[in-house]
Amino acid sequence: LDTRTLCLGVLSAGEASGYDIKKCLEEGFGAFLDVSHASIYPALAMLLDEGLVSCTEVRQSARPDKKIYALTDVGREALVDGLAKSPGRHRVRSEFLALLIFAEYLPPERLRQVLDTRLAEIDAQLRHIASRERVGESAGRCFAAGFAEAVLGASRDYILEHRRSLEQAAASPELT
Amino acid sequence: LDTRTLCLGVLSAGEASGYDIKKCLEEGFGAFLDVSHASIYPALAMLLDEGLVSCTEVRQSARPDKKIYALTDVGREALVDGLAKSPGRHRVRSEFLALLIFAEYLPPERLRQVLDTRLAEIDAQLRHIASRERVGESAGRCFAAGFAEAVLGASRDYILEHRRSLEQAAASPELT
DNA sequence: GGATCCATGTAATTCGTTACATGATTTC
DNA sequence: GAAATCATGTAACGAATTACATGGATCC
């Protein structure tokens, strides 16, 4: 599932600007799909080129001008096609967990900071999800939001429950 | 946390070949750290070049020869250094979840297959973790293994509990 | 005055994966 | 007979991030 298909997917729920697409993904599913604007804008340009989306430029005073994109019929077909081809992999690269595996080599204060930072991120994402409107959302979006909540919640709970013993062990490495 | 530091980390627990390192990461923490052998071997060559690891070639009959790497003192310092510099990010790119967000555009059988595949992966990873020896493992490794168990378990439970309603909604898209 | 939000884009670089390449041994 | 395990490496390719670039409006 490349960035192009992801954009088509967001647009399938209604027209949006590149900026909107980024926000949508970030706030709704940021815990599982991280896309930077530097990949979205070129992707949209390509899609426009291929006729998979249409574009309307909107001039704004007191705000930068923007481009509103909308899915075309061909684009909708391409979305179905792109989804069909995706292997559906779930890949994670957690430097966070890697740091914890080697916690014994981290200064205690750094360990604390790593855990606190991660907890703050999790809470931010949970807040985003909780604040979203569920009314009128597709079954897929609800499922995904619930999934994110479940997984993030489990991470947070585990960290809160076990950080103490980890920090104690890390503070006295000679006892290992 | 690049592949090089990851190799140093694995070697901090004892000497190993490139093949061993791959297995160790895959079986122990495959759910959170996915590294292909194509990045491990060049990384080890670099580390050897820089004197961060030492290498002993072992000739085997009935098996391909192998190279056993061990951490040097300089290497251990580099590990601590590498860990200190890591931002500790936890990044996920889940095409699996993306597919589910757009489940309404997937054929029902494909949806079923995506869910089944993911469940099978989760179970395989849980089995790996459960079958590992915990005796003598560092606090960090135990914490990480427990974290993986908690998160994978939560994923599995959520999918099992909610797949039915998702599949029903996807089967009758006109009712959305 | 400084940070954040809005809004779009490009260029360079880093990084990793896929595929290529080989091959004996054991297990089903 | 087919598939998996052990074991190491290279090359080409693709994809994404980081940093560069700009700039008014609003909030604290």
Short mmCIF file of C-alpha atoms (C1' of nucleotides) in Angstrom, two decimals:
data_model
loop_
_atom_site.label_atom_id
_atom_site.label_comp_id
_atom_site.label_asym_id
_atom_site.label_seq_id
_atom_site.Cartn_x
_atom_site.Cartn_y
_atom_site.Cartn_z
CA LEU A 1 0.00 0.00 0.00
CA ASP A 2 1.92 3.00 -1.19
CA THR A 3 1.28 6.65 -0.45
CA ARG A 4 -0.67 7.07 -3.67
CA THR A 5 -3.27 4.45 -2.73
CA LEU A 6 -3.42 5.87 0.76
CA CYS A 7 -4.30 9.28 -0.67
CA LEU A 8 -6.98 7.74 -2.87
CA GLY A 9 -8.38 6.04 0.20
CA VAL A 10 -8.66 9.23 2.19
CA LEU A 11 -10.22 10.98 -0.78
CA SER A 12 -12.80 8.20 -1.07
CA ALA A 13 -14.40 9.69 2.04
CA GLY A 14 -14.62 13.17 0.52
CA GLU A 15 -12.50 15.83 -1.12
CA ALA A 16 -9.50 17.21 0.66
CA SER A 17 -6.26 19.11 0.26
CA GLY A 18 -2.85 17.57 0.73
CA TYR A 19 -2.67 19.25 4.07
CA ASP A 20 -6.03 17.75 5.06
CA ILE A 21 -4.92 14.27 4.02
CA LYS A 22 -1.87 14.52 6.20
CA LYS A 23 -3.93 15.65 9.19
CA CYS A 24 -6.51 12.97 8.63
CA LEU A 25 -3.98 10.16 8.61
CA GLU A 26 -1.96 11.61 11.44
CA GLU A 27 -4.83 12.25 13.79
CA GLY A 28 -6.90 9.25 12.95
CA PHE A 29 -4.34 6.53 12.50
CA GLY A 30 -1.02 8.14 13.22
CA ALA A 31 -0.09 5.22 15.44
CA PHE A 32 -0.13 2.87 12.46
CA LEU A 33 0.36 4.98 9.38
CA ASP A 34 3.00 7.64 9.38
CA VAL A 35 3.20 9.68 6.20
CA SER A 36 5.09 12.89 5.77
CA HIS A 37 3.90 15.71 3.57
CA ALA A 38 6.95 15.25 1.40
CA SER A 39 5.48 12.03 0.08
CA ILE A 40 1.88 13.21 -0.14
CA TYR A 41 2.34 16.23 -2.41
CA PRO A 42 4.30 14.40 -5.11
CA ALA A 43 1.82 11.52 -4.90
CA LEU A 44 -1.11 13.85 -5.49
CA ALA A 45 0.67 15.44 -8.46
CA MET A 46 1.12 12.00 -9.99
CA LEU A 47 -2.49 11.04 -9.38
CA LEU A 48 -3.66 14.25 -11.01
CA ASP A 49 -1.41 13.56 -13.96
CA GLU A 50 -2.95 10.14 -14.40
CA GLY A 51 -6.49 11.41 -14.03
CA LEU A 52 -7.19 9.50 -10.84
CA VAL A 53 -8.07 12.69 -9.01
CA SER A 54 -9.32 16.11 -10.03
CA CYS A 55 -8.10 19.35 -8.56
CA THR A 56 -9.61 22.74 -7.78
CA GLU A 57 -7.45 25.61 -6.69
CA VAL A 58 -8.93 27.74 -3.99
CA ARG A 59 -7.64 31.21 -3.34
CA GLN A 60 -7.79 32.33 0.23
CA SER A 61 -7.11 35.65 1.80
CA ALA A 62 -5.41 35.52 5.16
CA ARG A 63 -4.40 31.91 4.44
CA PRO A 64 -2.20 30.33 1.81
CA ASP A 65 -4.04 29.22 -1.32
CA LYS A 66 -4.88 25.58 -1.44
CA LYS A 67 -5.73 22.77 -3.82
CA ILE A 68 -8.74 20.63 -3.19
CA TYR A 69 -8.52 17.16 -4.66
CA ALA A 70 -11.41 14.82 -5.39
CA LEU A 71 -11.55 11.20 -6.47
CA THR A 72 -12.59 10.51 -10.07
CA ASP A 73 -14.35 7.34 -11.20
CA VAL A 74 -11.10 6.03 -12.60
CA GLY A 75 -9.50 6.89 -9.29
CA ARG A 76 -12.04 4.85 -7.40
CA GLU A 77 -11.26 1.86 -9.58
CA ALA A 78 -7.57 2.40 -9.01
CA LEU A 79 -8.21 2.43 -5.26
CA VAL A 80 -9.98 -0.93 -5.38
CA ASP A 81 -7.15 -2.21 -7.51
CA GLY A 82 -4.44 -0.89 -5.23
CA LEU A 83 -6.10 -2.43 -2.20
CA ALA A 84 -6.43 -5.76 -3.98
CA LYS A 85 -2.72 -5.80 -4.75
CA SER A 86 -1.50 -4.84 -1.30
CA PRO A 87 0.07 -7.70 0.64
CA GLY A 88 -1.38 -6.26 3.84
CA ARG A 89 1.81 -6.42 5.82
CA HIS A 90 2.07 -5.05 9.30
CA ARG A 91 5.57 -3.86 9.88
CA VAL A 92 7.01 -2.28 12.94
CA ARG A 93 10.41 -0.80 13.57
CA SER A 94 10.57 0.08 17.19
CA GLU A 95 13.75 1.71 18.33
CA PHE A 96 11.85 2.29 21.52
CA LEU A 97 11.65 -1.41 22.25
CA ALA A 98 15.23 -1.91 21.12
CA LEU A 99 16.38 0.64 23.67
CA LEU A 100 14.51 -1.21 26.38
CA ILE A 101 16.01 -4.56 25.40
CA PHE A 102 19.38 -3.00 26.08
CA ALA A 103 18.17 -0.97 29.04
CA GLU A 104 21.14 -2.08 31.09
CA TYR A 105 23.38 0.10 28.92
CA LEU A 106 21.28 3.23 29.35
CA PRO A 107 21.76 5.79 32.10
CA PRO A 108 18.75 5.60 34.46
CA GLU A 109 17.61 9.12 33.70
CA ARG A 110 17.69 8.42 29.99
CA LEU A 111 15.66 5.26 30.50
CA ARG A 112 13.08 7.24 32.40
CA GLN A 113 12.94 9.84 29.66
CA VAL A 114 12.50 7.22 26.94
CA LEU A 115 9.59 5.67 28.79
CA ASP A 116 7.98 9.01 29.57
CA THR A 117 8.27 10.17 25.99
CA ARG A 118 6.67 7.03 24.69
CA LEU A 119 3.85 7.25 27.21
CA ALA A 120 3.20 10.83 26.18
CA GLU A 121 3.00 9.81 22.53
CA ILE A 122 0.60 7.02 23.31
CA ASP A 123 -1.62 9.32 25.33
CA ALA A 124 -1.64 11.91 22.58
CA GLN A 125 -2.73 9.31 20.05
CA LEU A 126 -5.39 7.93 22.36
CA ARG A 127 -6.74 11.42 22.88
CA HIS A 128 -6.92 11.99 19.14
CA ILE A 129 -8.88 8.80 18.66
CA ALA A 130 -11.22 9.50 21.55
CA SER A 131 -11.99 12.97 20.26
CA ARG A 132 -13.00 11.83 16.80
CA GLU A 133 -16.58 11.66 15.73
CA ARG A 134 -17.72 8.13 15.22
CA VAL A 135 -21.08 9.03 13.79
CA GLY A 136 -21.36 8.18 10.13
CA GLU A 137 -17.98 6.52 9.99
CA SER A 138 -17.60 3.38 7.96
CA ALA A 139 -17.33 0.02 9.68
CA GLY A 140 -13.71 -0.13 8.59
CA ARG A 141 -12.80 3.14 10.24
CA CYS A 142 -14.54 2.16 13.45
CA PHE A 143 -12.76 -1.17 13.47
CA ALA A 144 -9.42 0.51 12.89
CA ALA A 145 -10.04 3.11 15.58
CA GLY A 146 -10.99 0.40 18.04
CA PHE A 147 -7.95 -1.62 17.09
CA ALA A 148 -5.68 1.35 17.68
CA GLU A 149 -7.29 2.01 21.03
CA ALA A 150 -6.88 -1.60 22.11
CA VAL A 151 -3.25 -1.85 21.09
CA LEU A 152 -2.21 1.55 22.40
CA GLY A 153 -4.05 0.89 25.65
CA ALA A 154 -2.28 -2.43 26.09
CA SER A 155 1.10 -0.78 25.48
CA ARG A 156 0.41 1.95 27.99
CA ASP A 157 -0.84 -0.45 30.64
CA TYR A 158 2.13 -2.74 30.22
CA ILE A 159 4.62 0.09 30.50
CA LEU A 160 2.94 1.51 33.57
CA GLU A 161 2.82 -1.86 35.26
CA HIS A 162 6.35 -2.97 34.55
CA ARG A 163 8.51 0.10 34.30
CA ARG A 164 9.30 0.09 37.97
CA SER A 165 10.93 -3.32 37.97
CA LEU A 166 12.82 -2.47 34.80
CA GLU A 167 14.14 0.76 36.25
CA GLN A 168 15.18 -0.95 39.45
CA ALA A 169 17.09 -3.61 37.57
CA ALA A 170 18.74 -1.00 35.36
CA ALA A 171 19.76 1.05 38.38
CA SER A 172 21.74 -1.86 39.85
CA PRO A 173 23.39 -3.57 36.88
CA GLU A 174 25.88 -5.42 39.02
CA LEU A 175 23.11 -7.62 40.36
CA THR A 176 22.19 -9.04 36.99
CA LEU B 1 18.99 2.78 15.97
CA ASP B 2 20.49 1.45 12.82
CA THR B 3 21.32 -2.12 11.92
CA ARG B 4 24.91 -1.71 13.07
CA THR B 5 23.95 -0.80 16.62
CA LEU B 6 21.38 -3.57 16.63
CA CYS B 7 24.11 -6.08 15.76
CA LEU B 8 26.31 -4.73 18.53
CA GLY B 9 23.40 -5.13 20.90
CA VAL B 10 22.84 -8.76 20.05
CA LEU B 11 26.56 -9.45 20.31
CA SER B 12 26.61 -7.88 23.78
CA ALA B 13 24.83 -11.03 24.96
CA GLY B 14 27.47 -13.30 23.47
CA GLU B 15 29.22 -14.10 20.23
CA ALA B 16 27.21 -15.02 17.20
CA SER B 17 27.28 -15.34 13.43
CA GLY B 18 25.31 -13.10 11.10
CA TYR B 19 22.85 -15.91 10.68
CA ASP B 20 22.46 -16.22 14.44
CA ILE B 21 21.84 -12.51 14.80
CA LYS B 22 19.09 -12.63 12.26
CA LYS B 23 17.43 -15.56 14.00
CA CYS B 24 17.76 -13.97 17.38
CA LEU B 25 16.05 -10.77 16.32
CA GLU B 26 13.44 -12.54 14.27
CA GLU B 27 12.42 -15.06 16.86
CA GLY B 28 12.74 -12.90 19.89
CA PHE B 29 11.44 -9.57 18.70
CA GLY B 30 10.34 -10.12 15.13
CA ALA B 31 7.10 -8.33 15.86
CA PHE B 32 8.96 -5.09 16.52
CA LEU B 33 12.28 -5.33 14.76
CA ASP B 34 12.41 -6.66 11.25
CA VAL B 35 15.89 -6.88 9.78
CA SER B 36 16.84 -8.72 6.64
CA HIS B 37 20.13 -10.52 6.24
CA ALA B 38 20.99 -8.16 3.41
CA SER B 39 21.50 -5.40 5.93
CA ILE B 40 23.16 -7.51 8.61
CA TYR B 41 26.09 -8.87 6.62
CA PRO B 42 27.28 -5.51 5.29
CA ALA B 43 26.82 -4.03 8.77
CA LEU B 44 29.04 -6.71 10.32
CA ALA B 45 31.69 -6.14 7.65
CA MET B 46 31.72 -2.44 8.52
CA LEU B 47 31.90 -3.12 12.23
CA LEU B 48 34.84 -5.48 11.70
CA ASP B 49 36.55 -2.84 9.61
CA GLU B 50 36.18 -0.31 12.38
CA GLY B 51 37.36 -2.72 15.05
CA LEU B 52 34.07 -2.78 16.91
CA VAL B 53 33.83 -6.54 16.57
CA SER B 54 36.29 -9.35 16.08
CA CYS B 55 35.76 -12.29 13.82
CA THR B 56 36.69 -15.98 13.82
CA GLU B 57 36.09 -18.11 10.80
CA VAL B 58 34.86 -21.59 11.57
CA ARG B 59 35.10 -24.34 9.02
CA GLN B 60 32.35 -26.87 9.17
CA SER B 61 31.87 -30.10 7.34
CA ALA B 62 28.32 -30.87 6.37
CA ARG B 63 27.44 -27.20 6.91
CA PRO B 64 28.58 -24.02 5.25
CA ASP B 65 31.52 -22.35 6.93
CA LYS B 66 30.62 -19.52 9.21
CA LYS B 67 32.01 -16.43 10.85
CA ILE B 68 31.60 -15.93 14.54
CA TYR B 69 31.64 -12.32 15.63
CA ALA B 70 32.35 -11.03 19.12
CA LEU B 71 32.08 -7.57 20.64
CA THR B 72 35.36 -5.78 21.41
CA ASP B 73 35.79 -3.24 24.17
CA VAL B 74 35.61 -0.44 21.66
CA GLY B 75 32.48 -2.06 20.31
CA ARG B 76 30.85 -2.03 23.69
CA GLU B 77 31.52 1.66 23.99
CA ALA B 78 30.08 2.20 20.54
CA LEU B 79 26.96 0.33 21.59
CA VAL B 80 26.43 2.56 24.61
CA ASP B 81 27.04 5.51 22.36
CA GLY B 82 24.65 4.34 19.68
CA LEU B 83 21.92 3.72 22.22
CA ALA B 84 22.45 7.15 23.72
CA LYS B 85 22.00 8.78 20.32
CA SER B 86 18.90 6.89 19.30
CA PRO B 87 15.73 8.95 19.39
CA GLY B 88 13.82 5.86 20.49
CA ARG B 89 11.06 6.22 17.96
CA HIS B 90 8.37 3.63 17.62
CA ARG B 91 7.26 3.58 14.04
CA VAL B 92 4.62 1.45 12.47
CA ARG B 93 3.55 1.10 8.89
CA SER B 94 0.56 -1.15 8.85
CA GLU B 95 -0.86 -1.92 5.45
CA PHE B 96 -2.93 -4.43 7.31
CA LEU B 97 -4.78 -1.73 9.20
CA ALA B 98 -5.03 0.41 6.09
CA LEU B 99 -6.76 -2.42 4.29
CA LEU B 100 -9.25 -2.72 7.11
CA ILE B 101 -9.97 1.00 7.13
CA PHE B 102 -11.07 0.59 3.54
CA ALA B 103 -12.64 -2.82 4.11
CA GLU B 104 -15.75 -1.76 2.23
CA TYR B 105 -13.74 -1.86 -1.00
CA LEU B 106 -12.41 -5.36 -0.45
CA PRO B 107 -14.12 -8.53 -1.64
CA PRO B 108 -15.39 -10.47 1.43
CA GLU B 109 -13.15 -13.45 0.81
CA ARG B 110 -10.12 -11.22 0.55
CA LEU B 111 -11.05 -9.52 3.81
CA ARG B 112 -11.29 -12.88 5.48
CA GLN B 113 -7.92 -13.88 4.12
CA VAL B 114 -6.25 -10.66 5.29
CA LEU B 115 -7.57 -11.19 8.81
CA ASP B 116 -6.62 -14.87 8.88
CA THR B 117 -3.11 -14.16 7.65
CA ARG B 118 -2.55 -11.53 10.28
CA LEU B 119 -3.86 -13.78 13.02
CA ALA B 120 -1.53 -16.53 11.90
CA GLU B 121 1.44 -14.15 12.02
CA ILE B 122 0.50 -13.00 15.48
CA ASP B 123 0.17 -16.55 16.73
CA ALA B 124 3.50 -17.52 15.26
CA GLN B 125 5.18 -14.62 17.03
CA LEU B 126 3.47 -15.39 20.30
CA ARG B 127 4.60 -18.98 20.06
CA HIS B 128 8.18 -17.88 19.47
CA ILE B 129 8.09 -15.70 22.55
CA ALA B 130 6.47 -18.35 24.72
CA SER B 131 9.04 -20.95 23.72
CA ARG B 132 12.03 -18.83 24.68
CA GLU B 133 13.99 -19.44 27.78
CA ARG B 134 13.58 -16.68 30.28
CA VAL B 135 16.16 -17.96 32.68
CA GLY B 136 19.20 -15.73 32.81
CA GLU B 137 17.76 -13.15 30.51
CA SER B 138 18.37 -9.52 31.25
CA ALA B 139 15.60 -7.39 32.71
CA GLY B 140 15.43 -5.53 29.41
CA ARG B 141 14.81 -8.66 27.41
CA CYS B 142 12.14 -9.85 29.79
CA PHE B 143 10.45 -6.47 29.67
CA ALA B 144 10.54 -6.47 25.88
CA ALA B 145 9.23 -10.02 25.64
CA GLY B 146 6.39 -9.18 27.99
CA PHE B 147 5.63 -6.03 26.05
CA ALA B 148 5.46 -7.98 22.83
CA GLU B 149 3.17 -10.55 24.40
CA ALA B 150 0.84 -7.88 25.74
CA VAL B 151 0.58 -5.97 22.50
CA LEU B 152 0.27 -9.01 20.26
CA GLY B 153 -2.29 -10.52 22.59
CA ALA B 154 -4.36 -7.35 22.55
CA SER B 155 -4.27 -7.30 18.74
CA ARG B 156 -5.34 -10.89 18.50
CA ASP B 157 -8.15 -10.48 21.01
CA TYR B 158 -9.46 -7.39 19.32
CA ILE B 159 -9.49 -9.00 15.89
CA LEU B 160 -11.22 -12.11 17.18
CA GLU B 161 -13.86 -10.09 18.98
CA HIS B 162 -14.67 -7.64 16.24
CA ARG B 163 -14.03 -9.34 12.94
CA ARG B 164 -17.55 -10.67 12.72
CA SER B 165 -19.21 -7.26 12.75
CA LEU B 166 -16.67 -5.92 10.29
CA GLU B 167 -17.24 -8.80 7.89
CA GLN B 168 -20.97 -8.43 8.13
CA ALA B 169 -20.81 -4.73 7.35
CA ALA B 170 -18.44 -5.36 4.46
CA ALA B 171 -20.73 -8.02 3.03
CA SER B 172 -23.60 -5.56 2.74
CA PRO B 173 -22.03 -2.28 1.67
CA GLU B 174 -25.34 -0.80 0.54
CA LEU B 175 -26.44 -0.55 4.16
CA THR B 176 -23.63 1.75 5.19
"C1'" DG C 1 8.62 38.52 20.55
"C1'" DG C 2 8.15 33.41 19.80
"C1'" DA C 3 5.56 29.46 18.64
"C1'" DT C 4 2.04 27.25 16.08
"C1'" DC C 5 -1.22 26.77 12.35
"C1'" DC C 6 -2.10 27.09 7.69
"C1'" DA C 7 -0.25 25.48 2.91
"C1'" DT C 8 2.70 23.79 -0.80
"C1'" DG C 9 6.52 22.22 -2.90
"C1'" DT C 10 11.73 20.28 -4.10
"C1'" DA C 11 16.28 18.03 -3.53
"C1'" DA C 12 19.50 15.20 -1.32
"C1'" DT C 13 20.33 11.53 1.27
"C1'" DT C 14 19.66 7.58 3.87
"C1'" DC C 15 18.00 3.20 4.39
"C1'" DG C 16 16.16 -0.90 3.58
"C1'" DT C 17 14.18 -4.56 0.66
"C1'" DT C 18 14.02 -7.57 -3.37
"C1'" DA C 19 16.24 -10.31 -6.16
"C1'" DC C 20 20.39 -12.48 -7.61
"C1'" DA C 21 23.87 -16.16 -6.55
"C1'" DT C 22 25.35 -20.82 -4.49
"C1'" DG C 23 24.92 -25.40 -2.35
"C1'" DA C 24 25.17 -29.46 0.84
"C1'" DT C 25 22.13 -31.77 4.31
"C1'" DT C 26 18.25 -33.19 6.56
"C1'" DT C 27 13.40 -33.83 7.20
"C1'" DC C 28 8.70 -35.01 5.52
"C1'" DG D 1 11.03 -35.51 -4.67
"C1'" DA D 2 10.14 -31.09 -2.30
"C1'" DA D 3 10.96 -28.02 1.23
"C1'" DA D 4 13.39 -26.21 4.97
"C1'" DT D 5 17.83 -25.34 7.49
"C1'" DC D 6 22.27 -23.64 7.54
"C1'" DA D 7 25.36 -19.84 5.72
"C1'" DT D 8 27.22 -15.72 3.32
"C1'" DG D 9 27.39 -12.26 0.30
"C1'" DT D 10 26.25 -8.34 -3.73
"C1'" DA D 11 23.68 -5.16 -6.72
"C1'" DA D 12 19.86 -2.72 -8.17
"C1'" DC D 13 16.03 -0.52 -6.99
"C1'" DG D 14 12.45 1.90 -4.49
"C1'" DA D 15 10.51 4.51 -0.97
"C1'" DA D 16 10.51 7.49 2.62
"C1'" DT D 17 12.57 10.97 5.63
"C1'" DT D 18 15.25 15.16 6.43
"C1'" DA D 19 16.24 19.41 5.35
"C1'" DC D 20 15.64 23.32 2.40
"C1'" DA D 21 12.46 27.09 1.02
"C1'" DT D 22 8.60 30.63 1.93
"C1'" DG D 23 5.25 33.52 4.52
"C1'" DG D 24 0.99 35.65 6.55
"C1'" DA D 25 -2.10 35.15 10.68
"C1'" DT D 26 -3.04 34.22 15.21
"C1'" DC D 27 -2.31 33.00 19.95
"C1'" DC D 28 0.30 33.33 24.42
#
